[in-house]
Amino acid sequence: MRNDNKKFDTALIRDLAVLLDETNLSEIELEQGDTRIRVARQMSISAPVSVAPAAPAPAAAAPSPAPAADNKPHPGTVTSPMVGTAYLAPEPGAGVFVQVGDKVSEGQTILIIEAMKTMNHIPSTKSGIVKEILVEDAQPVEFGEPLIIVE
Amino acid sequence: MTEQSFERPAPGAPDFRYEEHQSVDSTNTLCFDRARAGHSGRLWVRADMQVSGRGRRGRDWSSPVGNLFASLLLVDQEPAERIGELPLVAAVALAEAVDKACGTHQLVSLKWPNDLLIDGAKLSGILLEAEQLTNGRRAVVLGFGVNCVAHPPLTAYRATDLRSLGFEVGADRLYESLAAAMAEKLEAWRVPGGFSDIRAQWLARSAHLGRQITVRYGQEEITGIFADLDERGHLVLKEDNGRERTIYAGDVFLPDK
């Protein structure tokens, strides 16, 4: 690592990143001596920065770092496709659609989410055994909220 | 698929299919049966009576002969991210259908999101259900129950029917108006930005806009002024402390009821 250069690069990359934003360009490439710097962005939310040829881009130089990868959810997690109210039974007082330990098949309705008075039958995304039910009856749920785990 | 031989073009909406039965468990349930068997949608199912008609959260829907019971099945025919707007589309279509069949203007007003009221009494119920099919397609069923000749003595709401108000409108005539209105509204709504007209039509019939209402939602009750519908059709409630809350689901009551 060339620490002197790194310091210099950081400031320059910052400047370039600002320039990139102001001009709405998707890419700027600059060559000075044996250092070549390319600042590029793929989408408005992230702007990857690469420094060629030797040093990898210092993290601090990225104008807007790519969002950190979420913690990987359990692969059998069924998440809510909408904001609404989760119901574990087809109607008050009736038996629940599924219980922990039940065997379910893909496509089987495991609960209902009501949104805008529409009763959405939520299917299991895979066949297996219900390992965990993460919501309570009549609980409000958010988009993407884990509902149930099937293994 | 012998059942499908019942099918014919829908009265009032020739681009839709139609099947009619004397008696079914529930027209919504039959629509889902058809969808799971691979039906491509745009199908109306009507019945003279329902053995186990149901409303929201399994509430019984009294289904005597002479009233209208009809459900519309849509399969992948609507923009998925806008399904939440469909209850309001359905309410506006049914309200216009009632006006047309009765020869009236703005006879019915609307209670959020999709109940039709005449002088504050409930005329109809609309039950929407959606299901992701195993073939990856999405079935949406819009069930309509309209009190043409009789109404049940409900406890939670006052109810009414068209006959008792002096309108002799049979289920057949009302159904044709509804099928035509739904076809027209769905067409107008489906295009990008198509909901803004529906929203305006809904607001023009709103029974409670600007009035104090109570929304019961799960165990919670919120009271406030019905301030607006947001651009997606959600209810915007202004609480006493001035805070605005957006309501996605719940039952609307007048505080004095």
Coordinates of N, CA and C in Angstrom, one line a residue, chain A residues 81-85 87-92 106-109 112 114-123 137-141, chain B residues 32 36 56-58 83-84 87-88 112-115 127-132 134 138 217-218 232-234 247-251:
Chain A
P81 N -46.0 -10.0 1.7 CA -45.9 -9.2 0.4 C -46.5 -7.8 0.5
M82 N -47.0 -7.5 1.7 CA -47.7 -6.2 1.7 C -47.9 -5.7 3.2
V83 N -48.3 -4.5 3.3 CA -48.6 -3.9 4.6 C -50.1 -4.3 4.9
G84 N -50.3 -4.8 6.1 CA -51.7 -5.2 6.4 C -51.8 -5.9 7.7
T85 N -52.9 -6.6 7.9 CA -53.1 -7.3 9.1 C -53.1 -8.8 8.9
Y87 N -53.8 -12.6 9.7 CA -54.8 -13.5 10.4 C -54.3 -14.9 10.3
L88 N -54.3 -15.6 11.4 CA -53.8 -17.0 11.4 C -55.0 -18.0 11.1
A89 N -56.2 -17.5 11.2 CA -57.4 -18.4 11.0 C -58.3 -17.7 10.0
P90 N -59.1 -18.6 9.3 CA -59.9 -18.0 8.2 C -61.0 -17.1 8.8
E91 N -61.4 -17.3 10.0 CA -62.3 -16.4 10.7 C -62.2 -16.5 12.2
P92 N -62.6 -15.5 12.9 CA -62.5 -15.5 14.4 C -63.1 -16.8 14.9
E106 N -46.2 -26.7 -0.9 CA -46.0 -25.4 -1.6 C -47.4 -25.0 -2.1
G107 N -47.7 -23.7 -1.9 CA -48.9 -23.2 -2.5 C -50.1 -23.2 -1.5
Q108 N -49.9 -24.0 -0.4 CA -51.0 -24.1 0.6 C -51.1 -22.8 1.4
T109 N -52.4 -22.4 1.6 CA -52.6 -21.1 2.3 C -52.2 -21.3 3.8
I112 N -53.7 -15.4 6.3 CA -54.4 -14.3 5.5 C -53.8 -13.0 5.9
E114 N -54.9 -9.1 5.5 CA -55.9 -8.2 5.0 C -55.2 -6.8 4.8
A115 N -55.4 -6.3 3.6 CA -54.9 -5.0 3.2 C -56.0 -4.4 2.4
M116 N -56.4 -3.2 2.8 CA -57.5 -2.5 2.1 C -58.7 -3.4 1.9
K117 N -59.1 -4.1 2.9 CA -60.3 -5.0 2.9 C -60.1 -6.1 1.9
T118 N -58.9 -6.3 1.4 CA -58.7 -7.5 0.5 C -58.1 -8.5 1.3
M119 N -58.7 -9.7 1.3 CA -58.2 -10.9 2.1 C -57.2 -11.6 1.2
N120 N -55.9 -11.4 1.5 CA -54.9 -12.1 0.6 C -54.5 -13.4 1.2
H121 N -54.7 -14.5 0.5 CA -54.4 -15.8 1.0 C -52.9 -15.9 0.7
I122 N -52.1 -16.1 1.8 CA -50.6 -16.2 1.6 C -50.2 -17.6 1.6
P123 N -49.6 -18.0 0.5 CA -49.2 -19.4 0.3 C -47.8 -19.7 0.9
D137 N -52.1 -13.6 15.7 CA -53.4 -13.3 15.0 C -53.8 -11.9 15.2
A138 N -54.2 -11.3 14.0 CA -54.7 -9.9 14.0 C -53.5 -8.9 14.2
Q139 N -52.3 -9.3 14.0 CA -51.2 -8.4 14.2 C -50.9 -7.6 12.9
P140 N -50.7 -6.3 13.0 CA -50.3 -5.6 11.8 C -48.9 -6.0 11.4
V141 N -48.7 -6.1 10.1 CA -47.4 -6.5 9.5 C -47.0 -5.5 8.5
Chain B
F32 N -62.5 -19.1 -7.0 CA -61.2 -19.7 -6.7 C -61.1 -21.1 -7.2
R36 N -58.1 -22.2 -9.6 CA -57.1 -23.3 -9.3 C -57.2 -24.3 -10.4
R56 N -66.6 -10.2 5.3 CA -65.2 -10.1 5.8 C -65.1 -10.9 7.1
R57 N -63.9 -11.5 7.3 CA -63.6 -12.3 8.5 C -64.6 -13.3 8.8
G58 N -65.2 -13.9 7.7 CA -66.1 -15.0 8.0 C -67.5 -14.7 8.5
I83 N -53.3 -3.7 -6.4 CA -54.5 -4.4 -6.1 C -55.3 -3.8 -4.9
G84 N -54.5 -3.1 -4.0 CA -55.2 -2.4 -2.9 C -56.1 -1.3 -3.3
P87 N -60.7 -2.4 -4.2 CA -62.0 -2.2 -3.4 C -62.7 -0.9 -3.7
L88 N -61.9 0.1 -4.0 CA -62.5 1.4 -4.3 C -63.0 1.4 -5.7
W112 N -65.9 4.1 3.6 CA -64.6 3.5 3.3 C -64.5 2.1 3.8
P113 N -63.9 1.2 3.0 CA -63.5 1.6 1.7 C -64.5 1.2 0.6
N114 N -65.4 0.3 1.0 CA -66.3 -0.2 -0.2 C -67.7 -0.6 0.2
D115 N -68.3 0.1 1.2 CA -69.7 -0.2 1.5 C -70.5 0.9 0.8
L127 N -66.6 -8.2 -1.0 CA -65.5 -9.0 -0.4 C -64.5 -9.3 -1.4
L128 N -63.3 -8.8 -1.2 CA -62.2 -9.1 -2.1 C -61.2 -10.1 -1.5
E129 N -60.9 -11.0 -2.3 CA -59.9 -12.0 -1.9 C -58.9 -12.2 -3.0
A130 N -57.6 -12.5 -2.6 CA -56.6 -12.7 -3.6 C -55.8 -13.9 -3.2
E131 N -55.3 -14.6 -4.2 CA -54.5 -15.8 -3.9 C -53.4 -16.0 -5.0
Q132 N -52.2 -16.3 -4.6 CA -51.2 -16.6 -5.5 C -51.4 -18.1 -5.9
T134 N -50.6 -21.8 -7.7 CA -49.3 -22.6 -7.8 C -48.7 -22.5 -9.1
R138 N -51.7 -14.9 -10.3 CA -52.4 -14.3 -9.1 C -53.9 -14.2 -9.5
Y217 N -59.8 -1.2 14.5 CA -58.8 -1.9 13.8 C -58.1 -2.9 14.8
G218 N -58.4 -4.1 14.6 CA -58.0 -5.1 15.6 C -58.5 -4.7 17.0
R232 N -53.3 6.4 -2.9 CA -53.5 5.0 -3.1 C -54.8 4.5 -2.6
G233 N -55.6 5.4 -2.1 CA -57.0 5.1 -1.6 C -57.0 4.8 -0.1
H234 N -55.9 5.0 0.6 CA -56.0 4.8 2.0 C -56.7 5.9 2.7
I247 N -54.8 5.1 7.4 CA -55.5 3.8 7.8 C -55.5 2.9 6.6
Y248 N -55.0 1.7 6.8 CA -54.9 0.7 5.7 C -56.1 -0.3 5.8
A249 N -56.6 -0.5 7.0 CA -57.7 -1.5 7.1 C -58.4 -1.2 8.4
G250 N -59.7 -1.5 8.4 CA -60.4 -1.3 9.6 C -61.9 -1.1 9.3
D251 N -62.7 -1.1 10.3 CA -64.1 -0.8 10.2 C -64.5 0.6 10.6

